[in-house]
XYZ file of N, CA and C in Angstrom:
399
model
N 0.766 -1.075 0.324
C -0.172 0.044 -0.080
C 0.961 1.073 0.026
N 0.962 2.242 -0.973
C 1.315 3.294 -0.894
C 0.851 4.486 0.190
N 1.440 5.408 0.814
C 1.562 6.346 1.900
C 0.398 7.026 1.043
N 0.487 7.559 -0.245
C -0.484 8.323 -0.623
C -2.031 7.610 -0.499
N -2.215 6.427 -0.197
C -3.561 5.674 -0.414
C -3.935 5.683 1.235
N -2.731 5.143 1.901
C -2.620 5.135 3.258
C -3.288 6.741 3.946
N -2.761 7.493 3.320
C -3.357 9.120 3.826
C -4.681 9.134 3.367
N -4.974 8.954 2.095
C -6.990 8.783 1.879
C -7.397 8.214 2.282
N -7.115 6.957 2.991
C -8.042 6.214 3.651
C -8.484 6.801 4.946
N -7.354 7.289 5.727
C -7.090 7.462 7.061
C -7.776 8.828 6.897
N -7.903 9.750 5.809
C -8.494 10.928 5.674
C -9.866 10.774 5.620
N -10.486 9.702 5.066
C -12.081 8.731 4.164
C -12.315 8.757 5.996
N -11.728 7.663 6.614
C -12.151 7.078 8.169
C -12.339 8.206 8.913
N -11.560 9.070 8.829
C -11.644 10.500 10.099
C -12.878 11.247 9.651
N -13.381 11.244 8.087
C -14.470 11.843 7.786
C -15.566 11.388 8.130
N -15.812 10.181 7.955
C -16.858 9.431 8.327
C -16.787 9.514 9.917
N -16.149 8.994 10.410
C -16.211 9.141 11.956
C -16.639 10.317 12.571
N -16.348 11.341 12.103
C -16.379 12.705 12.254
C -18.179 12.634 12.359
N -18.420 12.273 10.891
C -20.180 13.017 10.431
C -20.816 12.176 11.395
N -20.285 10.610 11.824
C -21.396 9.593 12.707
C -21.157 10.460 14.144
N -20.239 11.152 14.407
C -20.129 11.920 15.795
C -20.944 13.052 15.787
N -21.057 13.665 14.470
C -21.999 14.873 15.069
C -23.588 14.058 14.719
N -23.998 13.134 13.955
C -25.206 12.460 13.693
C -25.629 12.182 15.090
N -25.195 11.584 15.923
C -25.412 10.820 17.345
C -25.377 11.864 18.171
N -24.393 13.592 17.973
C -24.799 14.400 18.672
C -26.299 14.863 18.665
N -26.253 15.370 17.051
C -27.737 15.596 17.094
C -28.765 14.896 17.232
N -28.782 13.780 17.966
C -29.757 13.053 18.556
C -30.471 13.644 19.860
N -31.621 13.571 19.932
C -32.436 14.340 21.420
C -31.826 13.779 22.207
N -31.858 14.485 23.573
C -31.264 13.768 24.634
C -32.736 13.764 25.687
N -33.134 12.892 26.268
C -34.276 12.612 27.039
C -34.411 14.018 27.854
N -33.254 14.262 28.912
C -32.864 15.210 29.887
C -32.726 16.815 29.432
N -31.916 16.921 28.243
C -31.852 18.420 28.113
C -32.903 18.703 26.937
N -33.624 17.561 26.111
C -34.263 18.482 25.364
C -36.012 18.183 25.142
N -36.231 16.902 25.320
C -37.407 16.238 25.570
C -38.001 16.739 27.071
N -37.478 16.495 28.108
C -38.128 16.987 29.280
C -38.489 18.428 29.477
N -37.689 19.007 28.942
C -38.128 20.775 29.099
C -39.303 21.434 28.314
N -39.278 20.584 27.099
C -40.891 20.680 26.169
C -41.514 20.554 27.091
N -41.560 19.318 27.741
C -42.876 18.599 28.666
C -42.974 19.498 29.633
N -42.120 20.113 30.124
C -42.234 20.835 31.594
C -42.957 22.388 31.415
N -42.452 23.007 29.843
C -43.060 24.193 29.384
C -44.320 23.773 28.949
N -44.960 22.847 28.625
C -46.065 22.581 27.637
C -47.300 21.718 28.516
N -46.633 20.958 29.622
C -47.523 19.874 29.896
C -47.579 19.582 31.479
N -46.627 20.072 32.090
C -46.525 19.531 33.822
C -47.394 20.352 34.483
N -48.019 21.549 33.839
C -49.108 22.339 34.896
C -50.404 21.578 34.762
N -50.491 20.598 34.119
C -51.759 19.824 34.411
C -51.897 18.470 34.442
N -49.904 17.700 33.900
C -50.161 16.470 34.219
C -48.872 16.574 35.192
N -49.158 16.266 36.716
C -48.118 16.801 37.591
C -47.719 15.243 38.104
N -48.741 14.508 38.701
C -48.589 13.671 39.677
C -49.153 11.955 39.208
N -49.934 12.397 37.967
C -50.182 11.116 37.409
C -51.978 11.214 37.866
N -52.396 11.543 39.002
C -53.565 11.232 39.630
C -54.518 12.650 38.370
N -54.116 13.131 37.957
C -55.148 13.751 36.965
C -55.522 12.996 35.944
N -56.601 13.645 35.236
C -57.135 12.756 33.846
C -56.024 12.731 33.129
N -56.219 11.418 32.619
C -55.661 10.626 31.931
C -53.957 9.834 32.262
N -54.468 10.210 33.790
C -53.366 9.100 34.569
C -51.849 9.491 34.029
N -51.512 10.387 33.400
C -50.324 10.607 33.259
C -49.410 12.003 34.133
N -48.687 11.475 34.611
C -47.848 12.161 35.460
C -46.467 12.865 35.106
N -46.236 14.246 35.013
C -44.677 14.378 34.521
C -43.768 15.153 34.804
N -44.018 15.007 36.360
C -43.143 15.900 37.176
C -41.678 15.081 36.904
N -40.360 15.776 36.928
C -39.606 15.549 36.583
C -39.241 13.835 36.784
N -39.439 13.362 38.210
C -38.744 12.302 38.417
C -39.612 11.065 37.964
N -41.075 11.395 37.332
C -42.146 10.703 37.056
C -41.798 10.408 35.730
N -41.422 11.347 35.073
C -41.980 11.663 33.632
C -41.702 10.478 32.569
N -40.391 9.865 32.818
C -39.887 9.069 31.842
C -40.464 7.900 31.989
N -40.771 7.319 33.140
C -41.547 5.952 33.216
C -42.959 6.126 33.175
N -43.627 7.051 33.538
C -44.992 7.336 32.793
C -45.107 7.498 31.167
N -44.236 7.496 30.560
C -44.180 7.704 29.523
C -43.689 6.360 28.621
N -42.736 6.097 28.430
C -42.141 4.933 27.722
C -42.421 3.662 27.925
N -42.881 2.609 27.000
C -43.397 1.588 27.235
C -44.695 1.460 28.515
N -45.392 2.562 28.696
C -46.473 2.675 29.352
C -47.653 3.125 28.780
N -48.468 1.890 29.279
C -49.760 2.007 28.210
C -50.828 3.148 28.368
N -51.215 3.737 27.416
C -52.014 4.816 27.548
C -53.880 4.436 27.719
N -54.128 5.468 28.649
C -55.400 5.572 29.271
C -56.649 5.678 28.212
N -56.414 6.493 27.128
C -57.278 6.723 26.338
C -57.219 5.981 24.667
N -56.165 5.015 24.760
C -55.956 4.452 23.268
C -55.198 2.723 23.459
N -55.450 2.006 22.832
C -54.485 0.720 23.085
C -53.031 0.961 22.546
N -52.663 2.194 22.390
C -51.086 2.392 22.146
C -50.371 2.397 23.542
N -49.206 2.452 23.196
C -48.371 2.833 24.194
C -48.209 4.557 24.302
N -48.042 5.037 25.275
C -47.811 6.539 25.170
C -46.336 6.972 24.101
N -45.299 6.263 24.733
C -44.145 5.774 24.269
C -43.726 4.547 23.600
N -43.619 4.453 22.265
C -42.545 2.860 21.899
C -41.660 3.509 21.204
N -40.581 2.816 21.985
C -39.589 2.725 21.414
C -38.863 2.231 20.152
N -38.807 3.382 19.159
C -38.172 3.055 17.825
C -39.331 3.146 17.073
N -40.650 3.312 17.612
C -41.928 3.521 16.687
C -42.556 4.764 16.592
N -42.186 5.913 16.281
C -42.901 7.214 16.472
C -44.629 7.094 15.753
N -44.751 6.434 14.784
C -45.899 6.358 14.600
C -46.903 5.448 15.408
N -46.398 4.557 15.948
C -47.134 3.898 17.109
C -47.051 4.190 18.488
N -46.664 5.728 18.817
C -46.314 6.288 19.957
C -47.585 7.173 20.239
N -48.605 6.854 21.142
C -49.713 7.416 21.452
C -49.538 9.259 21.767
N -48.358 9.367 22.380
C -48.128 10.709 22.784
C -48.146 11.644 21.882
N -47.188 11.014 20.933
C -46.960 11.988 19.701
C -48.398 12.069 18.481
N -49.374 11.502 18.547
C -50.378 11.820 17.963
C -51.250 12.403 18.782
N -51.338 12.502 19.982
C -52.203 13.265 21.048
C -51.677 14.938 21.131
N -50.489 14.907 20.350
C -49.618 16.106 20.652
C -49.911 16.598 19.372
N -49.777 15.970 17.757
C -50.143 16.380 16.917
C -52.040 16.495 16.711
N -52.487 16.104 17.599
C -54.313 16.217 17.163
C -54.310 15.047 16.165
N -53.941 14.311 16.182
C -53.973 12.787 15.073
C -54.731 11.745 16.191
N -54.774 11.905 17.195
C -54.941 10.611 18.094
C -56.502 10.287 17.842
N -57.416 10.896 17.630
C -58.669 10.343 16.789
C -58.866 9.237 16.098
N -57.702 9.689 15.039
C -57.667 8.973 13.872
C -56.874 7.318 14.118
N -56.421 7.496 15.494
C -55.506 6.002 16.055
C -56.463 5.369 17.346
N -57.906 5.910 17.093
C -58.669 5.282 18.297
C -58.346 6.359 19.485
N -58.178 7.064 19.599
C -57.904 7.718 21.024
C -59.212 8.604 21.263
N -58.914 9.473 22.494
C -59.973 10.366 22.916
C -59.848 11.328 23.519
N -60.511 12.170 23.499
C -60.144 13.505 24.115
C -59.544 14.556 22.885
N -59.177 15.782 23.525
C -58.868 16.812 23.123
C -56.872 16.475 22.398
N -56.713 17.390 21.406
C -55.409 17.521 21.278
C -54.783 18.455 22.258
N -53.329 17.878 22.661
C -52.595 18.508 23.915
C -51.710 19.252 23.087
N -51.092 20.470 24.050
C -52.174 20.732 25.582
C -52.937 21.448 25.144
N -53.985 20.965 26.181
C -55.228 21.394 25.959
C -55.625 22.979 26.345
N -56.079 23.347 25.293
C -56.705 24.846 25.730
C -55.206 25.915 25.026
N -54.244 25.338 25.217
C -53.175 26.170 24.561
C -52.465 25.928 23.259
N -51.495 26.632 22.563
C -51.187 26.526 21.616
C -50.301 25.183 21.433
N -50.559 24.454 19.940
C -49.706 23.412 19.674
C -48.516 23.465 19.629
N -48.055 22.476 20.101
C -46.087 22.328 19.901
C -45.964 22.568 18.496
N -44.829 23.174 18.030
C -44.065 23.577 17.006
C -43.709 22.329 16.259
N -43.838 22.664 15.349
C -43.415 21.270 14.494
C -41.829 21.158 14.569
N -41.039 21.677 14.730
C -39.766 21.144 15.610
C -39.931 20.981 16.730
N -40.728 21.151 17.866
C -40.901 20.086 18.644
C -41.100 18.757 18.382
N -42.059 18.645 17.655
C -42.770 17.521 17.112
C -41.445 16.665 16.713
N -40.967 17.468 15.730
C -40.144 16.357 14.914
C -38.676 15.838 16.172
N -38.732 16.717 17.021
C -37.538 16.386 18.114
C -38.167 15.625 18.665
N -39.085 15.377 19.357
C -40.117 13.876 19.941
C -39.887 12.887 19.040
N -39.967 12.920 17.999
C -40.070 11.681 17.080
C -38.837 11.331 16.657
N -37.676 12.186 16.509
C -36.393 11.929 16.569
C -35.815 10.999 18.102
N -36.249 11.385 18.984
C -35.847 10.940 20.311
C -36.412 9.601 20.418
N -37.892 9.360 20.229
C -38.663 7.693 20.117
C -37.948 7.354 18.991
N -37.946 7.442 17.840
C -36.932 6.848 16.413
C -35.707 6.008 17.373
N -35.240 7.110 17.914
C -33.757 6.735 18.411
C -33.825 5.492 19.382
N -35.046 5.205 19.915
C -35.140 4.061 21.204
C -35.993 5.003 22.271
N -35.908 6.045 22.401
C -36.619 6.863 23.438
C -35.556 6.158 24.667
N -34.252 6.750 24.470
C -33.249 6.662 25.758
C -33.657 7.591 26.571
N -33.482 7.378 28.003
C -33.401 7.994 29.034
C -32.097 8.400 29.619
N -31.405 9.382 28.622
C -30.154 10.257 28.318
C -30.694 11.349 28.726
Protein backbone atom coordinates (compact mmCIF):
# COMPACT_ATOMS: atom_id res chain seq x y z
CA UNK A 1 0.00 0.00 0.00
CA UNK A 2 1.41 3.37 -0.94
CA UNK A 3 1.74 6.18 1.55
CA UNK A 4 -0.65 8.35 -0.48
CA UNK A 5 -3.32 5.63 -0.48
CA UNK A 6 -2.92 5.18 3.27
CA UNK A 7 -3.29 8.93 3.85
CA UNK A 8 -6.43 8.99 1.70
CA UNK A 9 -7.97 6.07 3.59
CA UNK A 10 -7.15 7.67 6.95
CA UNK A 11 -8.66 10.98 5.84
CA UNK A 12 -11.80 9.24 4.62
CA UNK A 13 -12.07 7.26 7.86
CA UNK A 14 -11.69 10.41 9.94
CA UNK A 15 -14.34 12.15 7.86
CA UNK A 16 -16.83 9.29 8.32
CA UNK A 17 -16.08 9.07 12.05
CA UNK A 18 -16.63 12.82 12.43
CA UNK A 19 -19.92 12.67 10.54
CA UNK A 20 -21.17 9.78 12.66
CA UNK A 21 -20.22 11.62 15.83
CA UNK A 22 -22.13 14.70 14.70
CA UNK A 23 -25.18 12.59 13.83
CA UNK A 24 -25.14 11.00 17.28
CA UNK A 25 -24.72 14.38 18.94
CA UNK A 26 -27.74 15.68 17.05
CA UNK A 27 -30.03 12.99 18.51
CA UNK A 28 -32.31 14.56 21.12
CA UNK A 29 -31.65 13.68 24.75
CA UNK A 30 -34.52 13.12 27.19
CA UNK A 31 -33.13 15.30 29.99
CA UNK A 32 -31.79 18.11 27.82
CA UNK A 33 -34.35 18.30 25.02
CA UNK A 34 -37.54 16.34 25.71
CA UNK A 35 -38.17 16.95 29.41
CA UNK A 36 -37.97 20.76 29.06
CA UNK A 37 -40.66 20.68 26.34
CA UNK A 38 -42.89 18.61 28.61
CA UNK A 39 -42.19 20.91 31.55
CA UNK A 40 -43.01 24.04 29.53
CA UNK A 41 -46.16 22.72 27.89
CA UNK A 42 -47.63 19.81 29.85
CA UNK A 43 -46.63 19.60 33.50
CA UNK A 44 -49.03 22.33 34.65
CA UNK A 45 -51.87 19.80 34.10
CA UNK A 46 -49.98 16.49 34.35
CA UNK A 47 -47.98 16.59 37.56
CA UNK A 48 -48.51 13.50 39.70
CA UNK A 49 -50.44 11.09 37.50
CA UNK A 50 -53.60 11.53 39.55
CA UNK A 51 -54.88 13.99 36.95
CA UNK A 52 -57.17 13.10 34.05
CA UNK A 53 -55.37 10.69 31.75
CA UNK A 54 -53.28 9.27 34.58
CA UNK A 55 -50.10 10.87 33.27
CA UNK A 56 -47.58 12.38 35.68
CA UNK A 57 -44.86 14.49 34.11
CA UNK A 58 -43.01 15.77 37.16
CA UNK A 59 -39.30 15.26 36.39
CA UNK A 60 -39.00 12.23 38.67
CA UNK A 61 -42.00 10.54 37.03
CA UNK A 62 -41.97 11.59 33.39
CA UNK A 63 -39.77 8.94 31.77
CA UNK A 64 -41.40 5.96 33.47
CA UNK A 65 -44.88 7.38 32.88
CA UNK A 66 -44.20 7.72 29.15
CA UNK A 67 -41.89 5.03 27.82
CA UNK A 68 -43.45 1.58 27.36
CA UNK A 69 -46.43 2.80 29.40
CA UNK A 70 -50.00 2.00 28.41
CA UNK A 71 -52.22 4.90 27.49
CA UNK A 72 -55.55 5.20 29.29
CA UNK A 73 -57.15 6.64 26.15
CA UNK A 74 -55.86 4.28 23.47
CA UNK A 75 -54.62 0.75 22.95
CA UNK A 76 -51.25 2.26 21.99
CA UNK A 77 -48.28 2.75 24.27
CA UNK A 78 -47.69 6.37 25.21
CA UNK A 79 -44.16 6.07 23.81
CA UNK A 80 -43.11 2.95 21.93
CA UNK A 81 -39.31 3.08 21.61
CA UNK A 82 -38.20 3.04 17.99
CA UNK A 83 -41.75 3.59 16.68
CA UNK A 84 -42.90 7.23 16.58
CA UNK A 85 -45.96 6.39 14.45
CA UNK A 86 -47.05 3.88 17.10
CA UNK A 87 -46.56 6.27 20.02
CA UNK A 88 -49.79 7.78 21.33
CA UNK A 89 -47.99 10.79 22.82
CA UNK A 90 -47.04 12.07 19.37
CA UNK A 91 -50.57 11.56 18.05
CA UNK A 92 -52.05 13.33 21.07
CA UNK A 93 -49.70 16.28 20.61
CA UNK A 94 -50.18 16.42 16.82
CA UNK A 95 -53.96 16.16 17.03
CA UNK A 96 -54.10 12.87 15.11
CA UNK A 97 -55.06 10.80 18.15
CA UNK A 98 -58.70 10.34 17.10
CA UNK A 99 -57.52 8.69 13.87
CA UNK A 100 -55.70 6.16 16.08
CA UNK A 101 -58.74 5.26 18.17
CA UNK A 102 -57.89 7.73 20.93
CA UNK A 103 -60.17 10.07 22.82
CA UNK A 104 -60.25 13.61 24.13
CA UNK A 105 -58.68 16.74 22.73
CA UNK A 106 -55.31 17.62 21.25
CA UNK A 107 -52.71 18.45 23.87
CA UNK A 108 -51.81 20.76 25.41
CA UNK A 109 -55.51 21.39 25.92
CA UNK A 110 -56.49 25.02 25.46
CA UNK A 111 -52.95 26.11 24.67
CA UNK A 112 -51.03 26.56 21.41
CA UNK A 113 -49.92 23.35 19.74
CA UNK A 114 -46.29 22.33 19.96
CA UNK A 115 -44.23 23.58 17.05
CA UNK A 116 -43.32 21.34 14.14
CA UNK A 117 -39.71 21.50 15.38
CA UNK A 118 -40.72 20.29 18.85
CA UNK A 119 -42.81 17.45 17.40
CA UNK A 120 -39.94 16.47 15.11
CA UNK A 121 -37.56 16.43 18.07
CA UNK A 122 -39.92 14.15 20.01
CA UNK A 123 -40.25 11.92 16.96
CA UNK A 124 -36.47 11.70 16.57
CA UNK A 125 -36.02 10.85 20.24
CA UNK A 126 -38.61 8.05 19.99
CA UNK A 127 -37.10 6.80 16.70
CA UNK A 128 -33.71 6.61 18.45
CA UNK A 129 -35.22 4.21 20.99
CA UNK A 130 -36.48 6.79 23.51
CA UNK A 131 -33.32 6.58 25.64
CA UNK A 132 -33.31 7.87 29.20
CA UNK A 133 -30.35 10.14 28.59
